[in-house]
């Protein structure tokens, strides 16, 4: 069982503050908490090093830069939500607040880190698409507490949506009417489709090249480089200037590109 590569450092909790081995339990959820403190990730993690603290979390996310700190490795069960049979199946996250008191807000950087961490945990632990209240949960679901506070509660749909977009990019649709040429030169603001098996685009750097494999999946997005290589079996959608900007806004590596009428 691995840990997130998104962490900036590891500050391990005292063994008194976590349950220990998961005893074969498979992780099936993420549980979000808030610190009720304007702390860095490291400061929160350090609070779990006090052997009398009686609590911990797998990860802490800081209030300012959204740094992610590992406190309890994922193969171990943190003591976060109030009971072994809850935490045994969960990866738990403590999120720093940007201000004290209701609605217990968090910064945009912290929220962004939470989204990325949730996506990463879900992907590595094969949780599938995240569903609010099912495999993306929060402390209040399991105890009589206000945690994680009104702000994060109001963002749970958003967190779920954005984390799923990272792991499951949506389909991108381009109509033939938007394409100005097939296997042609690329003029001003042109959107050109290359399907003739050439090794490179042959175009200058003033555009964006999207490489699509034989399954229709976007594998590369190349911005501002000339003569982009086109791997064997792939095609390329190349946009100049405004067409390139359009590609950057709508295309994402891993998404399926569908070209239709």
PDB file of C-alpha atoms in Angstrom:
ATOM      1  CA  UNK A   1       0.000   0.000   0.000  1.00  0.00           C
ATOM      2  CA  UNK A   2       1.586   3.271  -1.109  1.00  0.00           C
ATOM      3  CA  UNK A   3       1.380   6.840   0.174  1.00  0.00           C
ATOM      4  CA  UNK A   4       0.668   9.977  -1.812  1.00  0.00           C
ATOM      5  CA  UNK A   5       3.477  11.416  -3.921  1.00  0.00           C
ATOM      6  CA  UNK A   6       1.885  14.844  -3.345  1.00  0.00           C
ATOM      7  CA  UNK A   7       3.351  15.196   0.151  1.00  0.00           C
ATOM      8  CA  UNK A   8       5.954  17.866   0.866  1.00  0.00           C
ATOM      9  CA  UNK A   9       7.275  16.084   3.958  1.00  0.00           C
ATOM     10  CA  UNK A  10       6.624  13.344   6.481  1.00  0.00           C
ATOM     11  CA  UNK A  11       6.059  14.129  10.164  1.00  0.00           C
ATOM     12  CA  UNK A  12       4.995  10.877  11.783  1.00  0.00           C
ATOM     13  CA  UNK A  13       2.438  10.780  14.586  1.00  0.00           C
ATOM     14  CA  UNK A  14       3.266   9.178  17.909  1.00  0.00           C
ATOM     15  CA  UNK A  15       2.187   5.528  17.982  1.00  0.00           C
ATOM     16  CA  UNK A  16      -0.082   6.284  20.963  1.00  0.00           C
ATOM     17  CA  UNK A  17      -2.230   8.430  18.668  1.00  0.00           C
ATOM     18  CA  UNK A  18      -3.224   5.920  15.985  1.00  0.00           C
ATOM     19  CA  UNK A  19      -4.919   2.532  16.014  1.00  0.00           C
ATOM     20  CA  UNK A  20      -2.186   0.639  14.222  1.00  0.00           C
ATOM     21  CA  UNK A  21      -2.642  -2.135  11.679  1.00  0.00           C
ATOM     22  CA  UNK A  22      -5.765  -2.209   9.496  1.00  0.00           C
ATOM     23  CA  UNK A  23      -5.848  -6.005   9.951  1.00  0.00           C
ATOM     24  CA  UNK A  24      -6.625  -6.731   6.343  1.00  0.00           C
ATOM     25  CA  UNK A  25      -9.334  -4.097   5.933  1.00  0.00           C
ATOM     26  CA  UNK A  26      -9.469  -2.630   2.435  1.00  0.00           C
ATOM     27  CA  UNK A  27      -9.607   1.160   2.243  1.00  0.00           C
ATOM     28  CA  UNK A  28     -13.016   2.105   0.853  1.00  0.00           C
ATOM     29  CA  UNK A  29     -13.442   5.765   1.763  1.00  0.00           C
ATOM     30  CA  UNK A  30     -11.842   9.130   2.417  1.00  0.00           C
ATOM     31  CA  UNK A  31     -12.960  11.093   5.484  1.00  0.00           C
ATOM     32  CA  UNK A  32     -12.441  14.872   5.573  1.00  0.00           C
ATOM     33  CA  UNK A  33     -11.900  16.793   8.838  1.00  0.00           C
ATOM     34  CA  UNK A  34     -10.951  20.370   9.640  1.00  0.00           C
ATOM     35  CA  UNK A  35      -8.331  21.459  12.139  1.00  0.00           C
ATOM     36  CA  UNK A  36     -10.321  24.285  13.747  1.00  0.00           C
ATOM     37  CA  UNK A  37      -6.963  26.044  13.601  1.00  0.00           C
ATOM     38  CA  UNK A  38      -4.994  28.237  11.216  1.00  0.00           C
ATOM     39  CA  UNK A  39      -1.992  25.926  11.066  1.00  0.00           C
ATOM     40  CA  UNK A  40       0.569  24.751   8.561  1.00  0.00           C
ATOM     41  CA  UNK A  41       0.469  21.101   7.644  1.00  0.00           C
ATOM     42  CA  UNK A  42       3.649  20.545   9.630  1.00  0.00           C
ATOM     43  CA  UNK A  43       2.274  22.261  12.739  1.00  0.00           C
ATOM     44  CA  UNK A  44      -0.812  20.061  12.659  1.00  0.00           C
ATOM     45  CA  UNK A  45       1.303  16.955  12.191  1.00  0.00           C
ATOM     46  CA  UNK A  46       3.520  17.982  15.100  1.00  0.00           C
ATOM     47  CA  UNK A  47       0.464  18.135  17.359  1.00  0.00           C
ATOM     48  CA  UNK A  48       0.027  14.405  16.710  1.00  0.00           C
ATOM     49  CA  UNK A  49       3.560  13.756  17.991  1.00  0.00           C
ATOM     50  CA  UNK A  50       2.437  14.529  21.535  1.00  0.00           C
ATOM     51  CA  UNK A  51       1.845  11.043  23.003  1.00  0.00           C
ATOM     52  CA  UNK A  52      -1.080  12.383  25.027  1.00  0.00           C
ATOM     53  CA  UNK A  53      -2.856  13.955  22.040  1.00  0.00           C
ATOM     54  CA  UNK A  54      -5.107  10.932  21.517  1.00  0.00           C
ATOM     55  CA  UNK A  55      -5.712  11.648  17.832  1.00  0.00           C
ATOM     56  CA  UNK A  56      -4.018  11.700  14.443  1.00  0.00           C
ATOM     57  CA  UNK A  57      -4.732  11.686  10.709  1.00  0.00           C
ATOM     58  CA  UNK A  58      -3.164  10.120   7.678  1.00  0.00           C
ATOM     59  CA  UNK A  59      -2.596  13.537   6.100  1.00  0.00           C
ATOM     60  CA  UNK A  60      -2.612  17.212   7.097  1.00  0.00           C
ATOM     61  CA  UNK A  61      -3.070  20.080   4.620  1.00  0.00           C
ATOM     62  CA  UNK A  62      -1.714  23.525   5.563  1.00  0.00           C
ATOM     63  CA  UNK A  63      -3.595  26.821   5.599  1.00  0.00           C
ATOM     64  CA  UNK A  64      -1.406  28.985   3.348  1.00  0.00           C
ATOM     65  CA  UNK A  65       0.282  27.089   0.517  1.00  0.00           C
ATOM     66  CA  UNK A  66      -1.842  23.978   0.835  1.00  0.00           C
ATOM     67  CA  UNK A  67       1.205  21.833   1.610  1.00  0.00           C
ATOM     68  CA  UNK A  68       0.398  18.180   2.286  1.00  0.00           C
ATOM     69  CA  UNK A  69       2.127  16.369   5.152  1.00  0.00           C
ATOM     70  CA  UNK A  70       2.027  12.626   5.804  1.00  0.00           C
ATOM     71  CA  UNK A  71       1.375  11.801   9.464  1.00  0.00           C
ATOM     72  CA  UNK A  72       0.247   8.160   9.461  1.00  0.00           C
ATOM     73  CA  UNK A  73       1.160   5.933   6.484  1.00  0.00           C
ATOM     74  CA  UNK A  74      -1.863   4.609   4.626  1.00  0.00           C
ATOM     75  CA  UNK A  75      -1.132   1.010   5.580  1.00  0.00           C
ATOM     76  CA  UNK A  76      -1.841   2.046   9.177  1.00  0.00           C
ATOM     77  CA  UNK A  77      -5.113   3.182  10.722  1.00  0.00           C
ATOM     78  CA  UNK A  78      -5.089   6.774  12.002  1.00  0.00           C
ATOM     79  CA  UNK A  79      -7.182   7.780  15.010  1.00  0.00           C
ATOM     80  CA  UNK A  80      -9.264  10.547  13.527  1.00  0.00           C
ATOM     81  CA  UNK A  81     -12.984   9.888  13.340  1.00  0.00           C
ATOM     82  CA  UNK A  82     -13.749   8.435  16.741  1.00  0.00           C
ATOM     83  CA  UNK A  83     -13.588   4.686  16.354  1.00  0.00           C
ATOM     84  CA  UNK A  84     -11.392   1.905  14.973  1.00  0.00           C
ATOM     85  CA  UNK A  85     -14.156   0.335  12.895  1.00  0.00           C
ATOM     86  CA  UNK A  86     -14.617   3.660  11.066  1.00  0.00           C
ATOM     87  CA  UNK A  87     -10.985   4.687  10.604  1.00  0.00           C
ATOM     88  CA  UNK A  88      -9.942   1.123   9.764  1.00  0.00           C
ATOM     89  CA  UNK A  89     -11.473   1.466   6.295  1.00  0.00           C
ATOM     90  CA  UNK A  90     -10.633   5.145   5.715  1.00  0.00           C
ATOM     91  CA  UNK A  91      -7.848   7.471   4.729  1.00  0.00           C
ATOM     92  CA  UNK A  92      -8.356  10.565   6.873  1.00  0.00           C
ATOM     93  CA  UNK A  93      -7.388  14.147   6.093  1.00  0.00           C
ATOM     94  CA  UNK A  94      -7.107  17.129   8.451  1.00  0.00           C
ATOM     95  CA  UNK A  95      -7.606  20.418   6.589  1.00  0.00           C
ATOM     96  CA  UNK A  96      -6.362  23.735   7.981  1.00  0.00           C
ATOM     97  CA  UNK A  97      -8.695  26.710   8.205  1.00  0.00           C
ATOM     98  CA  UNK A  98      -7.816  30.132   6.803  1.00  0.00           C
ATOM     99  CA  UNK A  99      -9.781  31.927   9.550  1.00  0.00           C
ATOM    100  CA  UNK A 100     -10.997  30.985  12.995  1.00  0.00           C
ATOM    101  CA  UNK A 101     -14.716  30.628  13.652  1.00  0.00           C
ATOM    102  CA  UNK A 102     -17.758  30.012  11.490  1.00  0.00           C
ATOM    103  CA  UNK A 103     -17.958  29.136   8.668  1.00  0.00           C
ATOM    104  CA  UNK A 104     -14.462  27.681   9.231  1.00  0.00           C
ATOM    105  CA  UNK A 105     -13.288  28.704   5.769  1.00  0.00           C
ATOM    106  CA  UNK A 106     -10.219  27.295   4.013  1.00  0.00           C
ATOM    107  CA  UNK A 107      -8.014  28.996   1.428  1.00  0.00           C
ATOM    108  CA  UNK A 108      -8.317  28.291  -2.290  1.00  0.00           C
ATOM    109  CA  UNK A 109      -4.839  26.688  -2.312  1.00  0.00           C
ATOM    110  CA  UNK A 110      -5.809  24.434   0.565  1.00  0.00           C
ATOM    111  CA  UNK A 111      -9.032  23.440  -1.180  1.00  0.00           C
ATOM    112  CA  UNK A 112      -7.128  22.722  -4.395  1.00  0.00           C
ATOM    113  CA  UNK A 113      -4.684  20.491  -2.506  1.00  0.00           C
ATOM    114  CA  UNK A 114      -7.593  18.657  -0.867  1.00  0.00           C
ATOM    115  CA  UNK A 115      -9.126  17.976  -4.295  1.00  0.00           C
ATOM    116  CA  UNK A 116      -5.827  16.675  -5.710  1.00  0.00           C
ATOM    117  CA  UNK A 117      -5.170  14.530  -2.635  1.00  0.00           C
ATOM    118  CA  UNK A 118      -8.675  13.020  -2.740  1.00  0.00           C
ATOM    119  CA  UNK A 119      -8.192  12.165  -6.431  1.00  0.00           C
ATOM    120  CA  UNK A 120      -4.806  10.632  -5.720  1.00  0.00           C
ATOM    121  CA  UNK A 121      -6.049   8.531  -2.779  1.00  0.00           C
ATOM    122  CA  UNK A 122      -9.044   7.342  -4.806  1.00  0.00           C
ATOM    123  CA  UNK A 123      -6.897   6.335  -7.773  1.00  0.00           C
ATOM    124  CA  UNK A 124      -4.222   4.473  -5.803  1.00  0.00           C
ATOM    125  CA  UNK A 125      -6.762   2.623  -3.653  1.00  0.00           C
ATOM    126  CA  UNK A 126      -9.113   1.755  -6.536  1.00  0.00           C
ATOM    127  CA  UNK A 127     -12.090   3.568  -5.010  1.00  0.00           C
ATOM    128  CA  UNK A 128     -13.571   4.255  -8.437  1.00  0.00           C
ATOM    129  CA  UNK A 129     -15.478   7.471  -9.008  1.00  0.00           C
ATOM    130  CA  UNK A 130     -15.948   9.416  -5.803  1.00  0.00           C
ATOM    131  CA  UNK A 131     -19.514   9.755  -4.542  1.00  0.00           C
ATOM    132  CA  UNK A 132     -20.325  12.298  -1.850  1.00  0.00           C
ATOM    133  CA  UNK A 133     -21.426  10.567   1.321  1.00  0.00           C
ATOM    134  CA  UNK A 134     -20.405   7.124   0.090  1.00  0.00           C
ATOM    135  CA  UNK A 135     -16.649   6.975  -0.496  1.00  0.00           C
ATOM    136  CA  UNK A 136     -15.961  10.691   0.029  1.00  0.00           C
ATOM    137  CA  UNK A 137     -17.161  11.365   3.554  1.00  0.00           C
ATOM    138  CA  UNK A 138     -16.760  13.788   6.447  1.00  0.00           C
ATOM    139  CA  UNK A 139     -16.503  13.611  10.238  1.00  0.00           C
ATOM    140  CA  UNK A 140     -20.059  14.784  10.939  1.00  0.00           C
ATOM    141  CA  UNK A 141     -21.397  11.627   9.272  1.00  0.00           C
ATOM    142  CA  UNK A 142     -20.013   9.513  12.100  1.00  0.00           C
ATOM    143  CA  UNK A 143     -20.175  11.685  15.234  1.00  0.00           C
ATOM    144  CA  UNK A 144     -22.087  14.531  16.859  1.00  0.00           C
ATOM    145  CA  UNK A 145     -19.682  17.222  15.709  1.00  0.00           C
ATOM    146  CA  UNK A 146     -19.643  20.320  13.503  1.00  0.00           C
ATOM    147  CA  UNK A 147     -16.472  19.049  11.789  1.00  0.00           C
ATOM    148  CA  UNK A 148     -15.504  19.742   9.028  1.00  0.00           C
ATOM    149  CA  UNK A 149     -17.398  23.040   9.356  1.00  0.00           C
ATOM    150  CA  UNK A 150     -20.018  24.720   7.144  1.00  0.00           C
ATOM    151  CA  UNK A 151     -17.543  25.895   4.492  1.00  0.00           C
ATOM    152  CA  UNK A 152     -16.118  22.491   3.628  1.00  0.00           C
ATOM    153  CA  UNK A 153     -19.564  20.915   3.878  1.00  0.00           C
ATOM    154  CA  UNK A 154     -20.789  23.394   1.282  1.00  0.00           C
ATOM    155  CA  UNK A 155     -17.904  22.384  -0.993  1.00  0.00           C
ATOM    156  CA  UNK A 156     -18.322  18.614  -0.913  1.00  0.00           C
ATOM    157  CA  UNK A 157     -20.137  18.435  -4.258  1.00  0.00           C
ATOM    158  CA  UNK A 158     -17.441  20.626  -5.808  1.00  0.00           C
ATOM    159  CA  UNK A 159     -14.614  18.561  -4.283  1.00  0.00           C
ATOM    160  CA  UNK A 160     -16.231  15.359  -5.579  1.00  0.00           C
ATOM    161  CA  UNK A 161     -16.718  16.761  -9.082  1.00  0.00           C
ATOM    162  CA  UNK A 162     -13.212  18.201  -9.440  1.00  0.00           C
ATOM    163  CA  UNK A 163     -11.469  15.132  -8.007  1.00  0.00           C
ATOM    164  CA  UNK A 164     -13.368  12.910 -10.447  1.00  0.00           C
ATOM    165  CA  UNK A 165     -12.412  15.181 -13.331  1.00  0.00           C
ATOM    166  CA  UNK A 166      -8.747  14.532 -12.486  1.00  0.00           C
ATOM    167  CA  UNK A 167      -9.169  10.748 -12.563  1.00  0.00           C
ATOM    168  CA  UNK A 168     -11.858  10.561 -15.240  1.00  0.00           C
ATOM    169  CA  UNK A 169     -11.439  13.396 -17.744  1.00  0.00           C
ATOM    170  CA  UNK A 170     -14.575  14.103 -19.723  1.00  0.00           C
ATOM    171  CA  UNK A 171     -15.017  13.475 -23.411  1.00  0.00           C
ATOM    172  CA  UNK A 172     -13.945  16.334 -25.670  1.00  0.00           C
ATOM    173  CA  UNK A 173     -16.054  16.857 -28.783  1.00  0.00           C
ATOM    174  CA  UNK A 174     -14.798  18.620 -31.902  1.00  0.00           C
ATOM    175  CA  UNK A 175     -17.092  18.985 -34.909  1.00  0.00           C
ATOM    176  CA  UNK A 176     -15.840  18.628 -38.467  1.00  0.00           C
ATOM    177  CA  UNK A 177     -17.166  22.139 -39.060  1.00  0.00           C
ATOM    178  CA  UNK A 178     -14.576  23.492 -36.630  1.00  0.00           C
ATOM    179  CA  UNK A 179     -11.705  21.840 -38.514  1.00  0.00           C
ATOM    180  CA  UNK A 180     -10.351  24.059 -41.278  1.00  0.00           C
ATOM    181  CA  UNK A 181      -8.170  21.460 -42.988  1.00  0.00           C
ATOM    182  CA  UNK A 182      -7.114  17.815 -43.012  1.00  0.00           C
ATOM    183  CA  UNK A 183      -3.458  17.003 -43.754  1.00  0.00           C
ATOM    184  CA  UNK A 184      -2.914  20.580 -44.958  1.00  0.00           C
ATOM    185  CA  UNK A 185      -0.749  23.506 -43.932  1.00  0.00           C
ATOM    186  CA  UNK A 186      -1.811  25.471 -40.831  1.00  0.00           C
ATOM    187  CA  UNK A 187      -2.728  29.105 -41.453  1.00  0.00           C
ATOM    188  CA  UNK A 188      -3.764  31.902 -39.104  1.00  0.00           C
ATOM    189  CA  UNK A 189      -6.242  30.695 -36.444  1.00  0.00           C
ATOM    190  CA  UNK A 190      -6.555  27.385 -38.316  1.00  0.00           C
ATOM    191  CA  UNK A 191      -7.481  24.050 -36.744  1.00  0.00           C
ATOM    192  CA  UNK A 192      -5.874  21.227 -38.728  1.00  0.00           C
ATOM    193  CA  UNK A 193      -6.262  17.460 -38.386  1.00  0.00           C
ATOM    194  CA  UNK A 194      -3.217  15.346 -39.289  1.00  0.00           C
ATOM    195  CA  UNK A 195      -4.060  11.728 -40.136  1.00  0.00           C
ATOM    196  CA  UNK A 196      -1.617  10.813 -42.937  1.00  0.00           C
ATOM    197  CA  UNK A 197       0.986   9.018 -40.806  1.00  0.00           C
ATOM    198  CA  UNK A 198       3.654  11.700 -41.008  1.00  0.00           C
ATOM    199  CA  UNK A 199       6.345  11.579 -38.294  1.00  0.00           C
ATOM    200  CA  UNK A 200       6.048  15.240 -37.268  1.00  0.00           C
ATOM    201  CA  UNK A 201       3.562  18.083 -37.750  1.00  0.00           C
ATOM    202  CA  UNK A 202       5.959  20.269 -39.711  1.00  0.00           C
ATOM    203  CA  UNK A 203       4.315  23.334 -38.105  1.00  0.00           C
ATOM    204  CA  UNK A 204       5.928  26.291 -36.330  1.00  0.00           C
ATOM    205  CA  UNK A 205       5.777  26.956 -32.575  1.00  0.00           C
ATOM    206  CA  UNK A 206       2.812  29.359 -32.735  1.00  0.00           C
ATOM    207  CA  UNK A 207       0.211  26.798 -31.881  1.00  0.00           C
ATOM    208  CA  UNK A 208      -0.964  23.883 -29.762  1.00  0.00           C
ATOM    209  CA  UNK A 209      -0.702  20.258 -30.866  1.00  0.00           C
ATOM    210  CA  UNK A 210      -2.933  17.559 -29.381  1.00  0.00           C
ATOM    211  CA  UNK A 211      -1.784  13.964 -29.905  1.00  0.00           C
ATOM    212  CA  UNK A 212      -4.524  11.312 -29.960  1.00  0.00           C
ATOM    213  CA  UNK A 213      -3.834   7.568 -29.889  1.00  0.00           C
ATOM    214  CA  UNK A 214      -5.616   4.837 -31.854  1.00  0.00           C
ATOM    215  CA  UNK A 215      -8.230   4.518 -29.088  1.00  0.00           C
ATOM    216  CA  UNK A 216      -9.160   8.183 -29.343  1.00  0.00           C
ATOM    217  CA  UNK A 217      -7.454   9.129 -26.054  1.00  0.00           C
ATOM    218  CA  UNK A 218      -5.454  12.342 -25.741  1.00  0.00           C
ATOM    219  CA  UNK A 219      -1.903  11.353 -24.801  1.00  0.00           C
ATOM    220  CA  UNK A 220      -0.058  14.675 -25.184  1.00  0.00           C
ATOM    221  CA  UNK A 221      -0.754  18.396 -25.368  1.00  0.00           C
ATOM    222  CA  UNK A 222       2.217  20.298 -26.776  1.00  0.00           C
ATOM    223  CA  UNK A 223       2.203  24.088 -26.483  1.00  0.00           C
ATOM    224  CA  UNK A 224       4.598  26.512 -28.168  1.00  0.00           C
ATOM    225  CA  UNK A 225       6.960  24.019 -29.822  1.00  0.00           C
ATOM    226  CA  UNK A 226       7.676  23.493 -33.486  1.00  0.00           C
ATOM    227  CA  UNK A 227       7.558  20.290 -35.499  1.00  0.00           C
ATOM    228  CA  UNK A 228       5.881  18.148 -32.835  1.00  0.00           C
ATOM    229  CA  UNK A 229       6.598  14.404 -33.255  1.00  0.00           C
ATOM    230  CA  UNK A 230       3.533  12.263 -33.988  1.00  0.00           C
ATOM    231  CA  UNK A 231       4.008   8.722 -32.614  1.00  0.00           C
ATOM    232  CA  UNK A 232       3.212   5.839 -34.944  1.00  0.00           C
ATOM    233  CA  UNK A 233      -0.496   5.020 -34.954  1.00  0.00           C
ATOM    234  CA  UNK A 234      -1.468   8.439 -33.589  1.00  0.00           C
ATOM    235  CA  UNK A 235      -3.122  11.458 -35.151  1.00  0.00           C
ATOM    236  CA  UNK A 236      -2.738  15.130 -34.288  1.00  0.00           C
ATOM    237  CA  UNK A 237      -5.129  18.047 -33.948  1.00  0.00           C
ATOM    238  CA  UNK A 238      -3.171  21.277 -34.293  1.00  0.00           C
ATOM    239  CA  UNK A 239      -4.496  24.770 -33.632  1.00  0.00           C
ATOM    240  CA  UNK A 240      -2.880  28.117 -34.430  1.00  0.00           C
ATOM    241  CA  UNK A 241      -3.421  31.175 -32.197  1.00  0.00           C
ATOM    242  CA  UNK A 242      -7.133  31.324 -31.204  1.00  0.00           C
ATOM    243  CA  UNK A 243      -7.648  27.705 -32.291  1.00  0.00           C
ATOM    244  CA  UNK A 244      -4.705  26.715 -30.106  1.00  0.00           C
ATOM    245  CA  UNK A 245      -6.189  28.592 -27.164  1.00  0.00           C
ATOM    246  CA  UNK A 246      -9.440  26.691 -27.711  1.00  0.00           C
ATOM    247  CA  UNK A 247      -7.589  23.361 -27.588  1.00  0.00           C
ATOM    248  CA  UNK A 248      -5.821  24.327 -24.371  1.00  0.00           C
ATOM    249  CA  UNK A 249      -9.115  25.258 -22.736  1.00  0.00           C
ATOM    250  CA  UNK A 250     -10.986  22.098 -23.705  1.00  0.00           C
ATOM    251  CA  UNK A 251      -8.470  19.269 -24.046  1.00  0.00           C
ATOM    252  CA  UNK A 252      -6.944  17.263 -21.231  1.00  0.00           C
ATOM    253  CA  UNK A 253      -4.540  14.334 -21.221  1.00  0.00           C
ATOM    254  CA  UNK A 254      -6.502  11.156 -20.603  1.00  0.00           C
ATOM    255  CA  UNK A 255      -9.744  12.500 -22.048  1.00  0.00           C
ATOM    256  CA  UNK A 256     -11.402  10.914 -25.073  1.00  0.00           C
ATOM    257  CA  UNK A 257     -11.483  13.130 -28.164  1.00  0.00           C
ATOM    258  CA  UNK A 258     -14.490  12.597 -30.390  1.00  0.00           C
ATOM    259  CA  UNK A 259     -14.526  14.191 -33.831  1.00  0.00           C
ATOM    260  CA  UNK A 260     -17.973  14.237 -35.397  1.00  0.00           C
ATOM    261  CA  UNK A 261     -20.415  16.220 -37.491  1.00  0.00           C
TER     262      UNK A 261
END
